Short mmCIF file of C-alpha atoms in Angstrom, two decimals:
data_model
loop_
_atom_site.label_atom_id
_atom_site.label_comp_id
_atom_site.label_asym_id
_atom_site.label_seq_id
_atom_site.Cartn_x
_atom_site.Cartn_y
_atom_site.Cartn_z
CA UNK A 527 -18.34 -4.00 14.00
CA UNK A 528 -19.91 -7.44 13.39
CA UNK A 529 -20.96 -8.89 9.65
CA UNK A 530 -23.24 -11.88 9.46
CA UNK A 531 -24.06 -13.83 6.50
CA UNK A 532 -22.13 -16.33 4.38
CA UNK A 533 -18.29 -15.51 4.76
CA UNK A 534 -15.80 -16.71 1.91
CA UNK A 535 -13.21 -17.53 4.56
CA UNK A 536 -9.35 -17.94 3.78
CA UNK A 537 -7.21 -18.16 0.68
CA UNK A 538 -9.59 -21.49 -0.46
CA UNK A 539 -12.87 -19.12 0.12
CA UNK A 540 -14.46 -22.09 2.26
CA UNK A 541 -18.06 -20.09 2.36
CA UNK A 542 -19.24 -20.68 5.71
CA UNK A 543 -22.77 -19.18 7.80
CA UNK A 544 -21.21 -17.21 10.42
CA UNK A 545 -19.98 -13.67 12.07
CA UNK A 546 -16.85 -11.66 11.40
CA UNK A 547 -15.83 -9.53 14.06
CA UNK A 548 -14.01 -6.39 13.24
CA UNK A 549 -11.91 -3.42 15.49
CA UNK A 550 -9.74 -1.12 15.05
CA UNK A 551 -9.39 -1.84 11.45
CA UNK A 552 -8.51 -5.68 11.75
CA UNK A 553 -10.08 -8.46 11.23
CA UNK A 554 -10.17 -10.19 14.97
CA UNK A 555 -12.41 -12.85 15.05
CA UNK A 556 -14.41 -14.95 12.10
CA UNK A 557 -16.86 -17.61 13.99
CA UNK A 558 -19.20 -19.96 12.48
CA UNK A 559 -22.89 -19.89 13.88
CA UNK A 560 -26.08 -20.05 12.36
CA UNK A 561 -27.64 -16.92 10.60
CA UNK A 562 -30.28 -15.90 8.92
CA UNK A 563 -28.72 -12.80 7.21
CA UNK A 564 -28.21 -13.41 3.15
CA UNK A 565 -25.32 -10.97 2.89
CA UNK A 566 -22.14 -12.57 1.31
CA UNK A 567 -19.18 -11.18 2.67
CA UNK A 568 -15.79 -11.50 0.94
CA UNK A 569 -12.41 -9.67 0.83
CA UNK A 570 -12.22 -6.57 -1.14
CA UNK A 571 -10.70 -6.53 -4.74
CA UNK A 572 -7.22 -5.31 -5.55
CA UNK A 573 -7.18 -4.38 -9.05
CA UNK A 574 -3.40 -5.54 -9.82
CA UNK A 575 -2.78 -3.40 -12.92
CA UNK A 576 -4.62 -0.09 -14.19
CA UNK A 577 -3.41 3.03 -16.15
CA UNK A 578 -6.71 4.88 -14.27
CA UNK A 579 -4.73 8.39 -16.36
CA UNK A 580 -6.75 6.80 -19.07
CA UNK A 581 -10.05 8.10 -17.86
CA UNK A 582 -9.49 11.14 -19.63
CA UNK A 583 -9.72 8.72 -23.13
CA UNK A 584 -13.03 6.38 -22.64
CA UNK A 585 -13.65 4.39 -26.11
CA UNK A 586 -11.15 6.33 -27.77
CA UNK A 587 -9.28 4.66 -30.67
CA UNK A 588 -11.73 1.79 -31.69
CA UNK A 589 -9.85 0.16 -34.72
CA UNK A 590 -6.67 1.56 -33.56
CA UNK A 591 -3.75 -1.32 -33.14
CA UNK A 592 -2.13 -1.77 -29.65
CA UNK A 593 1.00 0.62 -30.70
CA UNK A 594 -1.36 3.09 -32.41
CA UNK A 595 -3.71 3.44 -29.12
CA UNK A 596 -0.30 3.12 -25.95
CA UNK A 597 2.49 2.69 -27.80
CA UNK A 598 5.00 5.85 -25.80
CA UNK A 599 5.16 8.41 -26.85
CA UNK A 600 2.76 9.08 -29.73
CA UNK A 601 0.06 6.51 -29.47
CA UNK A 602 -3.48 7.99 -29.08
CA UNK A 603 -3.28 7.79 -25.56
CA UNK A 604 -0.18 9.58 -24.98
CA UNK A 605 -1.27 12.40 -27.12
CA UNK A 606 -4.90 12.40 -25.27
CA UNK A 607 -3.14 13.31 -22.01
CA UNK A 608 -0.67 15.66 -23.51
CA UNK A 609 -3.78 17.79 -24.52
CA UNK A 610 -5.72 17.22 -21.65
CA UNK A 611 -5.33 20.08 -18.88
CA UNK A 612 -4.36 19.11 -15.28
CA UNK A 613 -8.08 19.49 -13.82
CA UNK A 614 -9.41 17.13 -16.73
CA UNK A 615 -7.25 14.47 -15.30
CA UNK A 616 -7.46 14.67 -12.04
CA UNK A 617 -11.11 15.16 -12.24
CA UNK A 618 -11.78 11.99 -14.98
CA UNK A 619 -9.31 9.69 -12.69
CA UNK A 620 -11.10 10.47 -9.59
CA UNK A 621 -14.81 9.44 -11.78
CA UNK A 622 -12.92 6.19 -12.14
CA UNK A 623 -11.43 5.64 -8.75
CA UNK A 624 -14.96 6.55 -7.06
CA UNK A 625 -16.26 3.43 -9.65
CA UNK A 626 -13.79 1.18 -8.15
CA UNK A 627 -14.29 1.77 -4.74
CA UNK A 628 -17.74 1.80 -4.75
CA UNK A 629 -17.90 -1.58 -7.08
CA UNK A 630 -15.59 -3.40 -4.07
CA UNK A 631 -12.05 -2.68 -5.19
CA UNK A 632 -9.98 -2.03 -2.19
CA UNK A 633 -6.73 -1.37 -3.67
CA UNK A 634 -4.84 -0.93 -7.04
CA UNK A 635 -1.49 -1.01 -8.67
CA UNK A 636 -1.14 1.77 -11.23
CA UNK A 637 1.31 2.23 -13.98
CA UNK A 638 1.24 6.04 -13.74
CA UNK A 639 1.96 8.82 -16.41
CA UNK A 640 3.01 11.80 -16.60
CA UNK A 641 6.79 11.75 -14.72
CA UNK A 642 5.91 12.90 -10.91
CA UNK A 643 3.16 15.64 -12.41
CA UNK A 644 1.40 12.38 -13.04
CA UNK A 645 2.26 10.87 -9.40
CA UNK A 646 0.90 13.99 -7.93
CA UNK A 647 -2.26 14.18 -10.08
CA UNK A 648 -3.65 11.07 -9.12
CA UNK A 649 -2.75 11.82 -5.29
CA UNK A 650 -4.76 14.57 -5.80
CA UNK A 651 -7.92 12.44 -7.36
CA UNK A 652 -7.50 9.90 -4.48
CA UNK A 653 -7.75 12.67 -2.02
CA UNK A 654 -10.51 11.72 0.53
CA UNK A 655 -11.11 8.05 -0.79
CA UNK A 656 -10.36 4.85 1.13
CA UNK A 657 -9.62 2.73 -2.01
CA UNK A 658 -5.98 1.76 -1.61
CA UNK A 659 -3.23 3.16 -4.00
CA UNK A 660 0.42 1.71 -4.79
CA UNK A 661 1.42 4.17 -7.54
CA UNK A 662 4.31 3.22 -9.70
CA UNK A 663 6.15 6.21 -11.26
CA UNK A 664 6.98 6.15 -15.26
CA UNK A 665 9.62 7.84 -17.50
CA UNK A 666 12.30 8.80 -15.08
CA UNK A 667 13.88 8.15 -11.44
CA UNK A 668 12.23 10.59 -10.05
CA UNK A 669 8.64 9.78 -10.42
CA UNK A 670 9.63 6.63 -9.10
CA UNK A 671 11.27 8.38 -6.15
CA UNK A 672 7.77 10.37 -6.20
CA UNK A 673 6.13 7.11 -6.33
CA UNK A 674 5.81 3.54 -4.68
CA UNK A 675 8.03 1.79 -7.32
CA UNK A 676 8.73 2.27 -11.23
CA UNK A 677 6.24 0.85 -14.31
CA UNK A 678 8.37 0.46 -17.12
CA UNK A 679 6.79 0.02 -20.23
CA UNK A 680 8.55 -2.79 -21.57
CA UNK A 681 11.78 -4.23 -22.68
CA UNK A 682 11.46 -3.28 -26.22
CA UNK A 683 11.22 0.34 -25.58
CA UNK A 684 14.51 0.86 -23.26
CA UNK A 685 17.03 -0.89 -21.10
CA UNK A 686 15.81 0.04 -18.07
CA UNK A 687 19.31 -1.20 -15.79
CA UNK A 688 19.47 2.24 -14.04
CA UNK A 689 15.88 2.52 -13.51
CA UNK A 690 15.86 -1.08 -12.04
CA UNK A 691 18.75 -0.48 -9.71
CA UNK A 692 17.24 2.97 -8.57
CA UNK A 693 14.08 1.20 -7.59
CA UNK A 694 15.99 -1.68 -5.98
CA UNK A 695 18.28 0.57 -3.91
CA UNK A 696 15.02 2.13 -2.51
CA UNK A 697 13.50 -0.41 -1.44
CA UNK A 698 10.06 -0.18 -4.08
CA UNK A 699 8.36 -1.87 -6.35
CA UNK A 700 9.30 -2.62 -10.43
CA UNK A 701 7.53 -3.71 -12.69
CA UNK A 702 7.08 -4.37 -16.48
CA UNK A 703 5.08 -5.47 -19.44
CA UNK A 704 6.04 -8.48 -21.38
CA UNK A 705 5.56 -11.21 -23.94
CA UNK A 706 2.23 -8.39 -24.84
CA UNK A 707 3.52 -8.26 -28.85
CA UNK A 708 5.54 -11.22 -28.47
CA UNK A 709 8.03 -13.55 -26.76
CA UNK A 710 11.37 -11.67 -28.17
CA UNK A 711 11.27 -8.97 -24.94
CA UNK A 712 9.98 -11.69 -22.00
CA UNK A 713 13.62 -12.86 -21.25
CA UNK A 714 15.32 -9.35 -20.92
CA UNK A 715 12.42 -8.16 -18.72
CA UNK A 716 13.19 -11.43 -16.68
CA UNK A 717 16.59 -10.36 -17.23
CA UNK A 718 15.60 -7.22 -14.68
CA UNK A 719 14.47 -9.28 -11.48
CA UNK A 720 11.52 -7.44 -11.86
CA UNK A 721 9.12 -7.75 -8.69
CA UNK A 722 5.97 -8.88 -11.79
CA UNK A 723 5.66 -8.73 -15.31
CA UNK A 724 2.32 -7.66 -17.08
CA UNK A 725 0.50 -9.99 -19.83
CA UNK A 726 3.10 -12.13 -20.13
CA UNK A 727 0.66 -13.57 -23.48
CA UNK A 728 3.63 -15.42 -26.00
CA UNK A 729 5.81 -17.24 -24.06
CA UNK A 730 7.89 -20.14 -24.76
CA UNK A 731 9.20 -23.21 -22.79
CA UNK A 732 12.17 -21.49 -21.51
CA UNK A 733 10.11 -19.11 -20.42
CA UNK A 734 7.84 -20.95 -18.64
CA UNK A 735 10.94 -22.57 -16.86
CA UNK A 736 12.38 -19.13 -15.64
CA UNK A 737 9.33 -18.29 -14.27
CA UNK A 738 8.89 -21.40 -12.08
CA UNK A 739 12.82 -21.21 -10.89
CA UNK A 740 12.62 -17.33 -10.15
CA UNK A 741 8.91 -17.35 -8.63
CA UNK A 742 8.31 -14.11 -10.68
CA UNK A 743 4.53 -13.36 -10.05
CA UNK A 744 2.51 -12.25 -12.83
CA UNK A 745 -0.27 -9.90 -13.93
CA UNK A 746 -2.45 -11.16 -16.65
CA UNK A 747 -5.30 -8.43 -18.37
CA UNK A 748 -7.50 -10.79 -20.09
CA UNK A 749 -9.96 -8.13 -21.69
CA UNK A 750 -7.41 -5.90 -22.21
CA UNK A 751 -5.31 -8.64 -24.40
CA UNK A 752 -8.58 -9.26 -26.65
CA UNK A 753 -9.30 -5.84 -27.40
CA UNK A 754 -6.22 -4.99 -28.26
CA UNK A 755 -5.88 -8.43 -30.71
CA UNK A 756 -2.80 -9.93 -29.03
CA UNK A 757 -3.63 -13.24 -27.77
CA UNK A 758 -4.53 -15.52 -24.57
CA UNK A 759 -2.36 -15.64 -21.61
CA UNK A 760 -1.64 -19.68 -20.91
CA UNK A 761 -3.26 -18.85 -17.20
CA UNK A 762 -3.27 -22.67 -16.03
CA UNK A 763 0.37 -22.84 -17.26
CA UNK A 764 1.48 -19.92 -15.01
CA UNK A 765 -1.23 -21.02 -12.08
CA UNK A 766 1.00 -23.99 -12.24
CA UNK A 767 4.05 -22.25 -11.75
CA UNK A 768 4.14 -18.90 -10.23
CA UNK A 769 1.49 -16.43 -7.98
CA UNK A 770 -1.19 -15.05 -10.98
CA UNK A 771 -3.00 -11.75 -10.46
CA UNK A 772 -5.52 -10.15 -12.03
CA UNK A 773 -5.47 -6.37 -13.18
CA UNK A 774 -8.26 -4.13 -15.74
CA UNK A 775 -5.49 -2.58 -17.55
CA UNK A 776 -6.16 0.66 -19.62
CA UNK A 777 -9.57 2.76 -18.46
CA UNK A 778 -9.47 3.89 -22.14
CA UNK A 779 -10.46 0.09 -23.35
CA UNK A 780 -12.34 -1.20 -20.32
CA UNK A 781 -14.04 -0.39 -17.25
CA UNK A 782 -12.04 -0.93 -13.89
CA UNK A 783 -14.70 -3.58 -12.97
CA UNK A 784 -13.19 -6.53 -11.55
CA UNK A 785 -16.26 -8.78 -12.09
CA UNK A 786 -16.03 -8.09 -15.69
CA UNK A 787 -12.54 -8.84 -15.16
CA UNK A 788 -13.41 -12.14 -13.45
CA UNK A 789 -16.19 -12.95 -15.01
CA UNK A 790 -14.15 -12.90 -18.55
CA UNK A 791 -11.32 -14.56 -17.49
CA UNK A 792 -13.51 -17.56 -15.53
CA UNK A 793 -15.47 -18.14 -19.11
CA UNK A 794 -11.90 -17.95 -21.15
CA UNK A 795 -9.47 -19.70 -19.32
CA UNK A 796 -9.38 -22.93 -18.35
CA UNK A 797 -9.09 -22.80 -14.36
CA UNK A 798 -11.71 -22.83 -11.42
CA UNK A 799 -13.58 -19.93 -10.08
CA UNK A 800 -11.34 -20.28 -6.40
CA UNK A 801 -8.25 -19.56 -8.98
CA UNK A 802 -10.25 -16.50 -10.57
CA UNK A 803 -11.26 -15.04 -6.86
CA UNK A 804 -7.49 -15.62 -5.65
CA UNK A 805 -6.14 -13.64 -8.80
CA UNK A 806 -8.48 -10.77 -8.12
CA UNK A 807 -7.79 -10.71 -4.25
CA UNK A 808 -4.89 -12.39 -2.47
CA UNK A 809 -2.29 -12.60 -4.89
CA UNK A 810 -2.74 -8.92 -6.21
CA UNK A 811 -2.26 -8.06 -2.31
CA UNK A 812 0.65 -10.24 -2.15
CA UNK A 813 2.40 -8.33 -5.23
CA UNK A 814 1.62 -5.33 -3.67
CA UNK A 815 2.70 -6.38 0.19
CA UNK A 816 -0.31 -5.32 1.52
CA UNK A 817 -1.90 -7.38 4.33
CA UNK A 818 -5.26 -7.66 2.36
CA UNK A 819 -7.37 -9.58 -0.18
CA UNK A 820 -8.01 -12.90 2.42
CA UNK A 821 -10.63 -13.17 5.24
CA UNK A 822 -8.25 -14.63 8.08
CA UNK A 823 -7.85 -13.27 11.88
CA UNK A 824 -5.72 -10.40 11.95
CA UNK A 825 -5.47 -8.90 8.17
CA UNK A 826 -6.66 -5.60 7.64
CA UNK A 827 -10.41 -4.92 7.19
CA UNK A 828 -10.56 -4.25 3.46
CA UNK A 829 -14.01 -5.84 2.76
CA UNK A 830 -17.29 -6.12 0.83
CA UNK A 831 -20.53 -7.55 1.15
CA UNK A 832 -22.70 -8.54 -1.59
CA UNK A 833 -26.58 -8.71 -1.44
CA UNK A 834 -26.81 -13.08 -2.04
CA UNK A 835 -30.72 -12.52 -1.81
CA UNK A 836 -30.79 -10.14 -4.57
CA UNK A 837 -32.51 -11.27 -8.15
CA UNK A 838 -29.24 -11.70 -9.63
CA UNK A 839 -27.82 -14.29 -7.14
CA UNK A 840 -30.94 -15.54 -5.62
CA UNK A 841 -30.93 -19.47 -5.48
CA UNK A 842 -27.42 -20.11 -6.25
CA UNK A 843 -26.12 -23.42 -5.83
CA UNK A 844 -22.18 -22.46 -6.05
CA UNK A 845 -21.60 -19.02 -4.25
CA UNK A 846 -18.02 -18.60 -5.03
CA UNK A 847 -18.83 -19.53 -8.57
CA UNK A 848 -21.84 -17.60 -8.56
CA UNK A 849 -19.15 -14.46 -6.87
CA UNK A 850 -16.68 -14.45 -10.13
CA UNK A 851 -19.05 -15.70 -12.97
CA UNK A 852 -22.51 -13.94 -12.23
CA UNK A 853 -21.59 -11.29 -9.61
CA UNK A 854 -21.83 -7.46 -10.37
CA UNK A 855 -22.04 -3.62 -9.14
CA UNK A 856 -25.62 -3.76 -8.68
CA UNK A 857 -25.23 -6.73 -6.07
CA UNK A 858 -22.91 -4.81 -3.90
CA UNK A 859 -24.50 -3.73 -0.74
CA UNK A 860 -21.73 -2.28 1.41
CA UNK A 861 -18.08 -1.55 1.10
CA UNK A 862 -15.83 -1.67 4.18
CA UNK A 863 -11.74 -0.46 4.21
CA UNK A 864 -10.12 -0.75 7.36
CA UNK A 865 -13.81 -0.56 9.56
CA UNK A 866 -15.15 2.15 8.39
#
């Protein structure tokens, strides 16, 4: 398979008129030439934190505070999919999984539900779908065990020691919220070696420190944190100090649409649209260890291609600027995981 057009090439998206050559799933070959073609071709999203169980819950809770709508176990949410039967899940999560795909998200990191019922549920929505899934388990040891790694909710809610050596001793993935509320729970998740921390909104000097001496990467959740009232991440502080991803957070609040996500976060933080693309791509794949989210010679062939002649991005001067800050569903014109 061969894509022409302009290709955002390597982690500093140098756009470039050119050809990608791709077999066997792999990116072999990316060779500038002149083309006519106005497709923009770019790695595919990975969406670096999602609770896609809230599907089932759409614009549920407006005027509810963050504990009232998530707090475990009897926020709004909680009690949504406690009434909700197994086929309303599985069949609202796929609805939202079949958005990301098609809307150029090539993988996702989800805090799952639901002990390993939930881990099994959303295998079963992801059944048939090339959209990439690292599933971390919730509640117990098992549905991590069930899972790719444990999301714990956060410090404030439990210790989480046994469930951080369980996950360590297997070899998987932990991670946790933090600093969402506050600053008093960002040291003891620290405390955890987790392998990222969500949010990560009120933080102090000493945290800021830790996080530069560990290298603890983070997830921040930008339209998530306004919604729910709780503040703005310091994203050029921890761009500064520490890898910076970029994840949708909870279906019930937002859409899993990582050019809102971008978009938002490009027009409310302080940092360049190269630093928005790279929190939405590369360093979500990097969390994740999946050899994704960059166009270089041999990484996996998890792209998409936007229409750059369409009315929306027609006559841009800037394309990666015009990728993260004007960018949207309707400009996607093909979606390609692994070469197919």
């Amino acid at each position: 398979m061969q894509l022409e057009g302009t290709i955002l090439r390597g982690r500093k998206f140098e756009p470039i008129q050119g050809r990608m050559v791709v077999e066997d799933g792999e990116i072999t070959a990316i060779e500038e030439t002149r083309t006519d073609s106005e497709k923009i071709v770019l790695p595919a999203f990975v969406n670096a934190h999602t609770h896609i169980g809230d599907s089932i819950a759409k614009e549920a809770g407006g005027g509810l505070s963050l504990d009232e709508l998530v707090a475990p176990p009897d926020g709004l949410k909680h009690r949504l999919l406690r009434q909700a039967s197994r086929e309303e899940l599985v069949d609202a999560m796929r609805r939202s999984l079949q958005f990301m795909e098609h809307s150029g998200t090539g993988a996702f990191l989800e805090f799952r539900e639901g002990g390993v019922e939930g881990v099994e549920a959303i295998r079963e929505a992801l059944d048939g779908l090339a959209i990439e899934d690292v599933i971390l388990g919730r509640e117990t040891v098992q549905a991590m065990e069930a899972a790719d790694g444990f999301g714990a909710s956060g410090a404030r809610d439990g210790e989480f020691g046994a469930e951080r050596t369980a996950t360590a001793e297997a070899g998987k993935l932990f991670g946790i919220h933090a600093g969402e509320r506050d600053s008093a729970d960002v040291n003891p998740a620290l405390d955890l070696d987790p392998d990222f921390l969500v949010h990560m909104v009120h933080l102090e000097a000493v945290h800021l420190e830790r996080l530069a001496d560990e290298d603890t990467p983070i997830v921040l959740c930008p339209r998530s944190n306004l919604v729910t009232g709780v503040g703005t991440a310091p994203a050029a502080e921890l761009l500064d100090r520490t890898t910076v991803a970029l994840g949708t957070d909870n279906v019930m609040l937002n859409s899993p649409s990582m050019f809102r996500e971008m978009e938002f976060a490009a027009k409310l933080y302080d940092i360049s649209a190269r630093d928005v693309l790279r929190m939405a791509t590369v360093a979500g794949a990097e969390i994740a260890g999946l050899n994704a989210g960059v166009l270089e010679e041999g990484r996996d062939a998890r792209i998409f291609v936007l229409d750059g002649d369409s009315d929306n991005l027609a006559g841009a001067e800037d394309v990666v600027r015009a990728v993260v800050r004007r960018a949207g569903v309707a400009d996607v014109s093909d979606v390609i995981f692994d070469g197919t």
